XYZ file of C-alpha atoms in Angstrom:
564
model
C 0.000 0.000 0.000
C 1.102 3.914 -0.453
C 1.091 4.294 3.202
C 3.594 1.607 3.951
C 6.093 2.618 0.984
C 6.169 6.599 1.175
C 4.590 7.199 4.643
C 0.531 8.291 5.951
C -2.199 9.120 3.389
C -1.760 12.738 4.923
C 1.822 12.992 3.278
C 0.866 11.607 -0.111
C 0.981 14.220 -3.154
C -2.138 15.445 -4.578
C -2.990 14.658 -8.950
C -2.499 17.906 -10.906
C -5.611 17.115 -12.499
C -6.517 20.555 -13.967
C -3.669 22.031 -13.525
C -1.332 23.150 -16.174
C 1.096 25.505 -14.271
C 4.761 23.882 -12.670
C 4.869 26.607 -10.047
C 1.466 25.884 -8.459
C 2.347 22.032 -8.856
C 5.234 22.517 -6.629
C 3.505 25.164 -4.579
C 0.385 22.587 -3.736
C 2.617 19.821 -3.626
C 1.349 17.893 -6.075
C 2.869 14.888 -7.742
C 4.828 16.120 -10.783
C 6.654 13.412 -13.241
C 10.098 14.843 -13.651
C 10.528 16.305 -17.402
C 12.873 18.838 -16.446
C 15.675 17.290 -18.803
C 13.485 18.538 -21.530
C 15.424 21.830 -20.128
C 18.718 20.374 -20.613
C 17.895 18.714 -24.300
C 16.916 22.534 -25.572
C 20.508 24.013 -23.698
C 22.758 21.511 -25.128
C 20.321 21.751 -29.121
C 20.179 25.614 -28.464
C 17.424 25.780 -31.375
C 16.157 29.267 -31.699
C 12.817 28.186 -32.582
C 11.241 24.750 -31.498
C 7.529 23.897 -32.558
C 6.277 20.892 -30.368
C 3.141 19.326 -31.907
C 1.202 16.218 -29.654
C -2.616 15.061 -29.249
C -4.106 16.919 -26.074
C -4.075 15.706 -23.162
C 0.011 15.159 -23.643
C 1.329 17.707 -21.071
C 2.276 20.575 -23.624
C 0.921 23.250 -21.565
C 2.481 22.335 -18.235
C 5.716 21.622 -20.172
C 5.356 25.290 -21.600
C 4.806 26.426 -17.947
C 7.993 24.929 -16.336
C 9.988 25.835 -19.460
C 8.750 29.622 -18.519
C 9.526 28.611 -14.879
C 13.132 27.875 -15.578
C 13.990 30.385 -18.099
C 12.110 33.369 -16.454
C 13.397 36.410 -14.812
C 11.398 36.804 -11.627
C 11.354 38.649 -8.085
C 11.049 35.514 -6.568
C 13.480 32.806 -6.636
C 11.642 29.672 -8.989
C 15.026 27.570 -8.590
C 13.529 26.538 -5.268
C 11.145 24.733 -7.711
C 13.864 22.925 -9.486
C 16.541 21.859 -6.582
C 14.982 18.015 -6.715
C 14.558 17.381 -10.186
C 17.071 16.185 -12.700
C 17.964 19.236 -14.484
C 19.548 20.456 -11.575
C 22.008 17.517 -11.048
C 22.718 17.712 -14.698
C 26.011 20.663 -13.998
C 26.571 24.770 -13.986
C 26.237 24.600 -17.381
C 22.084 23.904 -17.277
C 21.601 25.519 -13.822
C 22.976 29.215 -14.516
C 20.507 29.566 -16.887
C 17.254 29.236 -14.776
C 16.114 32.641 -14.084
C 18.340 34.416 -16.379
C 15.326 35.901 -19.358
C 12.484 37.715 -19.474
C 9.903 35.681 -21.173
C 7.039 36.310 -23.377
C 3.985 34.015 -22.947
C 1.076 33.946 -25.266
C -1.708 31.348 -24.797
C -3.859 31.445 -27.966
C -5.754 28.510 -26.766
C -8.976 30.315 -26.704
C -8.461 32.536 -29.097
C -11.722 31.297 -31.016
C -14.363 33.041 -32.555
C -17.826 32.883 -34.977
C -15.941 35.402 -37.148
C -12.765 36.867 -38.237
C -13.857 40.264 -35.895
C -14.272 38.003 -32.481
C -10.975 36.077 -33.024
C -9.075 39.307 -33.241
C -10.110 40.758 -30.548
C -9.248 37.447 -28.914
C -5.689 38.019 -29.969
C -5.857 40.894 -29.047
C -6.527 40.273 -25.565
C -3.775 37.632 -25.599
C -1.453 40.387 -26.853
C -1.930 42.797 -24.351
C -1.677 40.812 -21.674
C 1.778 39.815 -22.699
C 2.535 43.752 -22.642
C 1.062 44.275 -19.545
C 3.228 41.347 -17.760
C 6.175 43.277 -18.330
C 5.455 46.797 -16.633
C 8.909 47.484 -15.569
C 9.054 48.752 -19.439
C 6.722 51.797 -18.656
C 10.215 52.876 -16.194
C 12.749 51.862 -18.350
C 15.599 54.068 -18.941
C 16.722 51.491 -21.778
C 14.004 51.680 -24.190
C 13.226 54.310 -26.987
C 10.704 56.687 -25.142
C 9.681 58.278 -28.043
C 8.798 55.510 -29.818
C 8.351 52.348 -27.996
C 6.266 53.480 -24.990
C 3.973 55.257 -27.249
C 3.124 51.893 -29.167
C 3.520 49.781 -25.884
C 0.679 51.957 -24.402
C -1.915 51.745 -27.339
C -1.549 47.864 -27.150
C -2.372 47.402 -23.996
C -5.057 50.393 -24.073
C -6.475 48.742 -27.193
C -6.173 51.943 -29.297
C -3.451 51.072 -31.775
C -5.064 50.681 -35.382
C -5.431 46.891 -36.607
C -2.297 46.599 -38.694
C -0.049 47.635 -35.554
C -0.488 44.064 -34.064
C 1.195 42.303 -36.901
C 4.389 43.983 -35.492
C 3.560 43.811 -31.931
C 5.714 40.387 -31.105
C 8.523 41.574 -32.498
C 8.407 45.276 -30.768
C 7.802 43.335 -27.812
C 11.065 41.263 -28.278
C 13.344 44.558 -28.824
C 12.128 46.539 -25.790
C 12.660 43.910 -23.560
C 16.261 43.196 -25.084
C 16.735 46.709 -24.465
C 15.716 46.986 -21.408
C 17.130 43.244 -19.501
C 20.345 43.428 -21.836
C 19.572 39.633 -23.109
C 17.027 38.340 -25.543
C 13.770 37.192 -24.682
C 12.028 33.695 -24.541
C 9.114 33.778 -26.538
C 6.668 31.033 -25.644
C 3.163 30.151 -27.581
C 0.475 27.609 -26.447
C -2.403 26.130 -28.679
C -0.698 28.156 -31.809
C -2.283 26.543 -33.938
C -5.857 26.691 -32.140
C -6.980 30.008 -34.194
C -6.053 27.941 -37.516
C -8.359 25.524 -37.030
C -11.080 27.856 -36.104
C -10.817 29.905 -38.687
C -10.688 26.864 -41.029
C -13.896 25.346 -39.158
C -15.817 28.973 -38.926
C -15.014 30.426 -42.596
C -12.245 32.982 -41.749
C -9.490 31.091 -42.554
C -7.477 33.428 -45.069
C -7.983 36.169 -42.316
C -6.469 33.960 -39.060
C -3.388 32.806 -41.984
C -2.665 36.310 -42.488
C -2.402 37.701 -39.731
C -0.639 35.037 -37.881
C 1.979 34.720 -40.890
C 2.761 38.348 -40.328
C 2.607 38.014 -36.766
C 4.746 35.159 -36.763
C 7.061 35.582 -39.291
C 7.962 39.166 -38.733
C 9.134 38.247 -34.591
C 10.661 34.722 -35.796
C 12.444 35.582 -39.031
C 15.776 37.293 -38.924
C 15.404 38.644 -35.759
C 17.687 36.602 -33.736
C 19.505 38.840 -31.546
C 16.204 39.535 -29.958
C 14.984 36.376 -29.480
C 16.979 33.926 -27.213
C 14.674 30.850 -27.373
C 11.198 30.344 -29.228
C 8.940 27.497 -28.166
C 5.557 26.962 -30.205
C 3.228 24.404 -29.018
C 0.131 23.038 -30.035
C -1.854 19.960 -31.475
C -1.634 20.197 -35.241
C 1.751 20.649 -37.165
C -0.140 24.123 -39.152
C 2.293 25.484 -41.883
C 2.945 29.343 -42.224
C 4.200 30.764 -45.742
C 6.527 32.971 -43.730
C 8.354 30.071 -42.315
C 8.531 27.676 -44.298
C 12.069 26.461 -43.157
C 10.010 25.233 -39.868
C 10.320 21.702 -39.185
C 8.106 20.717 -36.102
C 8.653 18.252 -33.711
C 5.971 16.027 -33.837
C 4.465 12.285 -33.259
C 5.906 10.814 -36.413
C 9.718 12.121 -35.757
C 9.720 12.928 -32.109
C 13.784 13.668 -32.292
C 15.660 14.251 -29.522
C 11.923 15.424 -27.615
C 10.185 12.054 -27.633
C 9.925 11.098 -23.985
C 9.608 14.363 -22.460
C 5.283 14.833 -24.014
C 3.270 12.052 -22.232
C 4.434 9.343 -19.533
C 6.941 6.555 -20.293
C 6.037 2.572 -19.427
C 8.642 3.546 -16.348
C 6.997 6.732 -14.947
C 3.612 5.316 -15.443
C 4.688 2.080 -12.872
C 5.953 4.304 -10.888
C 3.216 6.441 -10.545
C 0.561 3.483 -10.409
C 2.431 2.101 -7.573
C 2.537 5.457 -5.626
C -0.938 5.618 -5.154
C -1.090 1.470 -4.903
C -2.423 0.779 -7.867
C 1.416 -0.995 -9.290
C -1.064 -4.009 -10.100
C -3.614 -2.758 -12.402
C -0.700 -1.731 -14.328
C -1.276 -4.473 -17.462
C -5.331 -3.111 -17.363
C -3.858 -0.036 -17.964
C -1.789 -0.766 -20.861
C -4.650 -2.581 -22.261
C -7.094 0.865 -22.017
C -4.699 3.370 -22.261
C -1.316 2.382 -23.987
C 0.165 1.971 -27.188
C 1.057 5.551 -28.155
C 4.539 6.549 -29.928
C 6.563 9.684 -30.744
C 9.414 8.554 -32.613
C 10.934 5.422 -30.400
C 9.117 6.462 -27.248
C 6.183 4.022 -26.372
C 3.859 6.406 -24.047
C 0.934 6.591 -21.960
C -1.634 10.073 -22.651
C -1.284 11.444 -18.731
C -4.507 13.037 -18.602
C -5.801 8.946 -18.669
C -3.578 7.668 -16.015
C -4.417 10.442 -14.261
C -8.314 10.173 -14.181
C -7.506 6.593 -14.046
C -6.173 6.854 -10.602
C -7.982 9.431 -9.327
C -10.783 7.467 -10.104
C -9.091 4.870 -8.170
C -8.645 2.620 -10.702
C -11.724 2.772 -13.048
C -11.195 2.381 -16.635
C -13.549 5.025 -18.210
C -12.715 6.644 -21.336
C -11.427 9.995 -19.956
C -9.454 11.400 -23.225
C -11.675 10.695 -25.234
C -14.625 12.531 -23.334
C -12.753 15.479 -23.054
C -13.315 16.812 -26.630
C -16.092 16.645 -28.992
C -13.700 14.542 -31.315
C -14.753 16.003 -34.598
C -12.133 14.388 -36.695
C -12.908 10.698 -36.194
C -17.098 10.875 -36.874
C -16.606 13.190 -39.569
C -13.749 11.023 -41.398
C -16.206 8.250 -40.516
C -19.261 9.625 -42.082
C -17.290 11.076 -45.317
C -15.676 8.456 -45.714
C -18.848 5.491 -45.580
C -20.234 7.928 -48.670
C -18.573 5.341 -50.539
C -18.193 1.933 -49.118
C -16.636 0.763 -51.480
C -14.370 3.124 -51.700
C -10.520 2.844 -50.534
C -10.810 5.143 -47.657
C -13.688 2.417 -46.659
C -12.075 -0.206 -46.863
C -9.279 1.728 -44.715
C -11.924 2.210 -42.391
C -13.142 -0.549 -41.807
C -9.438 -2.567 -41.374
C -9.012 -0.070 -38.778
C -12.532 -1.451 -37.103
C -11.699 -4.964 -37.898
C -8.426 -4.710 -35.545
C -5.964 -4.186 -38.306
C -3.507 -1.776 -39.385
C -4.248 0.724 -42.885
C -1.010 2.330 -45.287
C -2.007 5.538 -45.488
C -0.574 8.993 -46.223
C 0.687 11.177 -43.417
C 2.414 14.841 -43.718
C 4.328 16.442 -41.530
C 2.386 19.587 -41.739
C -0.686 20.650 -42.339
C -1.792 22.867 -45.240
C -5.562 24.129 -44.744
C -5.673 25.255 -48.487
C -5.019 21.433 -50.068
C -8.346 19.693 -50.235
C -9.192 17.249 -47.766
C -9.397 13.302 -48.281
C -12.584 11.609 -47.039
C -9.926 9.897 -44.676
C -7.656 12.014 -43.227
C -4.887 9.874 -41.842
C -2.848 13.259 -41.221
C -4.936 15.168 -39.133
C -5.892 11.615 -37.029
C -2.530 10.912 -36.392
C -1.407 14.525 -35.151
C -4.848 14.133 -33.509
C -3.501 11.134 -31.762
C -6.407 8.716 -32.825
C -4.457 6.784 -34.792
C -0.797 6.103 -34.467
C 1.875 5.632 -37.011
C 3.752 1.910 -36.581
C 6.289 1.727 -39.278
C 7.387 3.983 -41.963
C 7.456 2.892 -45.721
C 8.948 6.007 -47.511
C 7.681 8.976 -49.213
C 4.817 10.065 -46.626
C 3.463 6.757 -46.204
C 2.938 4.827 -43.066
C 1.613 1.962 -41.187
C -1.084 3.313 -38.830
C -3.599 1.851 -36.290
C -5.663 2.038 -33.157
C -3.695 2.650 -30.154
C -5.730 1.094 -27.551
C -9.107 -0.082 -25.935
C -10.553 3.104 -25.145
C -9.762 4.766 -28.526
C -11.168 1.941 -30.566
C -14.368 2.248 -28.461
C -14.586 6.161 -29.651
C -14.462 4.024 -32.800
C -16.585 1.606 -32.516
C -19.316 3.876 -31.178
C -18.946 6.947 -34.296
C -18.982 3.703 -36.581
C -22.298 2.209 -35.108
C -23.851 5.486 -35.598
C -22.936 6.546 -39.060
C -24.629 3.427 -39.645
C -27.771 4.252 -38.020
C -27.069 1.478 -35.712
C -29.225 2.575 -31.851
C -27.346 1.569 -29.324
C -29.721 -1.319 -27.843
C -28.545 -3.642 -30.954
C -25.134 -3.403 -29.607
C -25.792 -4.320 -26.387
C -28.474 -7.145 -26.953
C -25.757 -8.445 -29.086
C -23.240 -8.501 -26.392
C -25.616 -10.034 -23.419
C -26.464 -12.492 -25.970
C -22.761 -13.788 -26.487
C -22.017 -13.054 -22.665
C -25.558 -15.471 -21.680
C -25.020 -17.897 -24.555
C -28.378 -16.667 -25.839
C -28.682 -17.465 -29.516
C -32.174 -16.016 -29.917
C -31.212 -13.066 -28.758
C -27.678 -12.771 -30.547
C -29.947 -13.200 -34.000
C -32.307 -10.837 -33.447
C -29.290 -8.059 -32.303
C -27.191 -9.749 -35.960
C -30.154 -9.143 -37.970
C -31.041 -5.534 -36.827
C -27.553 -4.939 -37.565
C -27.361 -6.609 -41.065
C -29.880 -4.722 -42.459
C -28.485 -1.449 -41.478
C -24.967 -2.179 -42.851
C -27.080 -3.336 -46.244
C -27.855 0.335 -46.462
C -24.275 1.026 -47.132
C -23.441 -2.243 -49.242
C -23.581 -2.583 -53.099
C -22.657 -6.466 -53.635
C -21.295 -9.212 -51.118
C -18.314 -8.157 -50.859
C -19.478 -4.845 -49.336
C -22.093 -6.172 -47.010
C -19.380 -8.556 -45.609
C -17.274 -5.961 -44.804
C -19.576 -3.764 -43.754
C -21.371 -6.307 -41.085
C -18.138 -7.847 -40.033
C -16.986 -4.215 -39.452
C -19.905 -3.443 -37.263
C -20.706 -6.564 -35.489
C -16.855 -6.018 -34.273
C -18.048 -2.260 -33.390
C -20.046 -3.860 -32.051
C -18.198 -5.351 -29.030
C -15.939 -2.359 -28.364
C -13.032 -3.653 -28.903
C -13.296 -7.200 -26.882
C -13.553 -9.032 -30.312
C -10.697 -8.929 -33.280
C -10.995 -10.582 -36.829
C -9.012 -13.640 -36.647
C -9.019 -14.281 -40.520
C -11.664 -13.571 -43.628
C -12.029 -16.672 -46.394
C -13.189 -16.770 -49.900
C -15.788 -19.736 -49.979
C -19.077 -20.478 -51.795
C -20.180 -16.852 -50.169
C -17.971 -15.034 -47.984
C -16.588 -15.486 -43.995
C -16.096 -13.941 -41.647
C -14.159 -15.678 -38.218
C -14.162 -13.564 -34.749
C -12.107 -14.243 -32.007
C -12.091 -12.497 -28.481
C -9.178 -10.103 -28.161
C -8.833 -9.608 -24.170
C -11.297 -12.562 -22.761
C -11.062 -16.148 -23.213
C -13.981 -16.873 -21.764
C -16.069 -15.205 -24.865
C -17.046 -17.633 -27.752
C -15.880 -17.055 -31.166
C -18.285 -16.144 -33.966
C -18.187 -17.054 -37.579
C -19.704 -15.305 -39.948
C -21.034 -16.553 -43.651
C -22.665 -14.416 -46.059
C -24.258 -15.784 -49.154
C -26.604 -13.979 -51.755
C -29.447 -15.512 -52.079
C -31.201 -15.619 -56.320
C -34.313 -14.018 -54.752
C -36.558 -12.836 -51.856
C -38.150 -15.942 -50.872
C -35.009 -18.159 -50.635
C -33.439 -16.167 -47.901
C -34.339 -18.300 -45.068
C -33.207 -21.347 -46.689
C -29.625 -19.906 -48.139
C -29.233 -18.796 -44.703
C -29.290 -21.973 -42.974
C -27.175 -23.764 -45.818
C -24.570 -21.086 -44.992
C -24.438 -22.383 -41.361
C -24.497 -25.704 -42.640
C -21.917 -24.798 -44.819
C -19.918 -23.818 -41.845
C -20.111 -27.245 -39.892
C -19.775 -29.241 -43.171
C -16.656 -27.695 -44.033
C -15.165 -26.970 -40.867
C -15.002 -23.116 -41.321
C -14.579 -22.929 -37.103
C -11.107 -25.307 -37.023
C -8.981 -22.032 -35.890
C -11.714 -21.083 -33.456
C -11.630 -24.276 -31.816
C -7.922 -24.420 -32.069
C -7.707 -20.557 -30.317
C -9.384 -22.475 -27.259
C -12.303 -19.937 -27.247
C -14.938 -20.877 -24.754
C -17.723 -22.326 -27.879
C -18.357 -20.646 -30.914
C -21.596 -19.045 -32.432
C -22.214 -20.076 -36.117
C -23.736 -17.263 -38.165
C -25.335 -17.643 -41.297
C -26.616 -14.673 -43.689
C -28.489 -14.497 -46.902
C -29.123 -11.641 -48.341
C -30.753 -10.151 -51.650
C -31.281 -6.733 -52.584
C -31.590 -4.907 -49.568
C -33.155 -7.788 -47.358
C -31.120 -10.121 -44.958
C -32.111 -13.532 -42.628
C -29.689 -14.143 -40.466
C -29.722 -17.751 -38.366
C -27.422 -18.720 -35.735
C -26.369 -21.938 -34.200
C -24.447 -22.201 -30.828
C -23.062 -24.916 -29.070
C -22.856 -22.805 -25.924
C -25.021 -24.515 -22.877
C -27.843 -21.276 -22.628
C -26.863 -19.864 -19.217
C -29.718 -19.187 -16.473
């Protein structure tokens, strides 16, 4: 237990659950996985300008925070906040320079709006704020009086005319190099935040405009005013004005791959701090199974919930943002099912991996693919495996709780209600055969909606019987035969049954019920359930469906014992 390892429940450290700033973390003594050699990776790279993409949830912001912690010029002494952590055992070099810059922090993470006129004013906002954190400029005897404190005074008074704020970064930077006699470190969270709104809201020429000149004009040959610049957001967004930008991001990762999320190592440790060291392989089940470059990682915002939660597994990421990108890839993309992207799709469903296309930054102004592999894998719903060469790579579901998110925007594109799901589950889980065909057939004649031949329907009601199940079932292997098959085997539970699946087209309406049963005949006279019986699952379900047109009989045979 916690108690007996690091002392009474009254000494234990509290979750940072909403909290994204290092100093109140250390202030509120609250447990804080040790990142700081993320400090000493920058000193020893000394980039001038770093852009750190990951999916939410990955510790950007509270990275961004102790970075500003560090590197900040304060009143108060912040190395107090450092002493026990591993950037300060690391030598003089990395310690004398915590508290040595002024630093400009701009958090455009709400800077959203229904127009171009509300997300300016959002900026802003942002803007002035920055200006008003550094008041010791209004006294300076450093800085240009006739000229700087003029313009510093109608940013934060909101009267300087529109096209003053597409200089206002980089006036910023110069006064304060002025005035501290060393360069600035310019730090900005959820970047690319306004992008995407614009993109979403219709503005989206506006936002690049004005954050190109924003941007460009602070970042671009204005080194000896800038000592470090960190950018950090979710989506790898590409400005014309630097275009010799190369983010750091999920697929690369380089020499920053550890330090976003928590490592195998840090997660035990953590798990076992707050006795929960032997859920750890439930956790990697639900929550694992993300990568950034070599690093394997864990999202923290899961394990977090996870264990304040005291060790439920609910789907915590995942309920934390409307997740946009997968149901609207989903529903574009079943438009067609027979389509590539569908097939894709449905792999992805079916437990396999896809080849797709992935960029290293976006470009809102290319047109969008039904499927868009690059924005879900910057998104971190799907996560690259392998690369094969010129953009391409081998991509799947990271874990249980994403495949649910899924499962579920699958089922519904479909039309699918959620009782059919479950009636199908409490059928396998009962050994209820009755019940499993009534759940099968609701199901099949939804997914004939989106079918054209038998090819179609058989991936399309493979796909979403495995949706189905959320994850707990996996397609062990699909066979050409006199129709097509289908064989499902339980992924996490070997107590489930496995299900086989075999779809024939029937020559007419009236035949259905008939073709259906030779297709589970079919089944037992060829011996289409050897591998099943061979993967030890706990009795298998035998499946047969006929269909023609758009009507479908499904029968099932089980040699499950019905349970009371």
């Amino acid at each position: 237990m916690p108690a007996e390892i690091y002392g009474t429940a009254e000494d234990m450290k509290t979750l940072p659950l909403t909290n994204s700033s290092y100093v109140r973390a250390f202030s509120e003594n609250q447990y804080v996985v040790d990142k700081t050699l993320l400090i000493k990776a920058i000193i020893d790279r000394n980039p001038l300008l770093t852009v750190f993409t990951r999916p939410r949830g990955f510790g950007k912001s509270f990275n961004m925070s102790m970075l500003r912690a560090f590197f900040e010029k304060t009143d108060e002494d912040a190395s107090v906040c450092f002493r026990d952590k591993k950037i300060w055992s690391s030598g003089e070099k990395y310690t004398s320079e915590q508290g040595k810059y002024p630093v400009i922090y701009l958090d455009f993470k709400d800077v959203i709006g229904n127009n171009w006129d509300e997300a300016f004013e959002g900026f802003k906002d942002c803007i002035s704020d920055a200006y008003l954190s550094h008041k010791e400029l209004l006294s300076s005897s450093r800085v240009e009086k006739m000229l700087d404190l003029p313009y510093y005074k109608s940013i934060v008074y909101d009267t300087a005319e529109p096209s003053r704020y597409g200089d206002s970064l980089l006036a910023l930077t110069r006064m304060l190099t002025d005035h501290y006699g060393v360069p600035p470190v310019v730090i900005i969270d959820g970047f690319d935040t306004p992008v995407q709104a614009g993109y979403d809201s219709g503005y989206y020429d506006d936002i690049m405009e004005f954050m190109d000149s924003f941007l460009s004009a602070a970042l671009k040959g204005n080194d000896g005013n800038i000592r470090h610049a960190f950018l950090c957001g979710v989506l790898p967004v590409s400005f014309s004005g630097m275009n010799n930008v190369f983010p750091n991001t999920v697929l690369n990762g380089l020499y920053y791959s550890e330090f976003f999320g928590f490592t195998p190592e840090e997660t035990r440790i953590l798990l076992d701090y707050y006795g929960l060291g032997d859920r750890y392989p439930e956790v990697c089940e639900q929550y694992a199974g993300y990568r950034a470059g070599d690093a394997v990682l864990f999202n923290p915002l899961d394990i977090l919930m996870y264990i304040d939660s005291e060790g439920h597994a609910g789907d915590y990421w995942v309920n934390t943002s409307a997740n946009l990108h997968v149901p609207d890839a989903i529903r574009n993309t079943l438009e067609d099912a027979d389509s590539y992207d569908a097939s894709m799709l449905m792999d992805l469903i079916e437990g396999k991996s896809l080849t797709g296309h992935v960029d290293a930054s976006i470009f809102y102004d290319e047109e969008e693919p039904a499927l868009n592999t690059t924005v879900l894998v910057h998104s971190g719903y799907l996560v690259p495996q392998e690369y094969a060469g010129r953009e391409i790579w081998k991509l799947a579901i990271a874990n249980k709780e994403i495949f649910r998110l899924f499962s579920c925007e699958f089922l519904s594109a479909l039309n699918i209600p959620a009782e059919m799901p479950y009636e199908m589950a409490e059928g396998v889980k009962f050994g209820d055969a009755v019940r499993l065909k009534k759940a099968v057939q609701g199901i099949a004649e939804k997914a004939l909606a989106y079918a054209h031949d038998i090819k179609s329907f058989h991936k399309v009601l493979s796909a979403a019987v495995i949706a189905s199940f959320r994850g707990d079932y996996g397609l062990l292997q699909e066979m050409k035969t006199d129709g097509d098959l289908a064989m499902l085997t339980p992924r996490y539970n070997p107590d489930y049954p496995g299900i086989v699946i075999n779809i024939i087209k029937a020559a007419g309406k009236s035949g259905l019920q008939s073709k259906a049963k030779a297709a589970v005949a079919q089944i037992n006279e060829k011996q289409y359930d050897m591998q099943l019986k061979a993967a030890k699952c706990r009795g298998i379900f035998k499946a047969g469906a006929a269909f023609n047109g758009k009507n479908v009989e499904i029968i099932i045979e089980s040699d499950l014992p019905a349970q009371p």
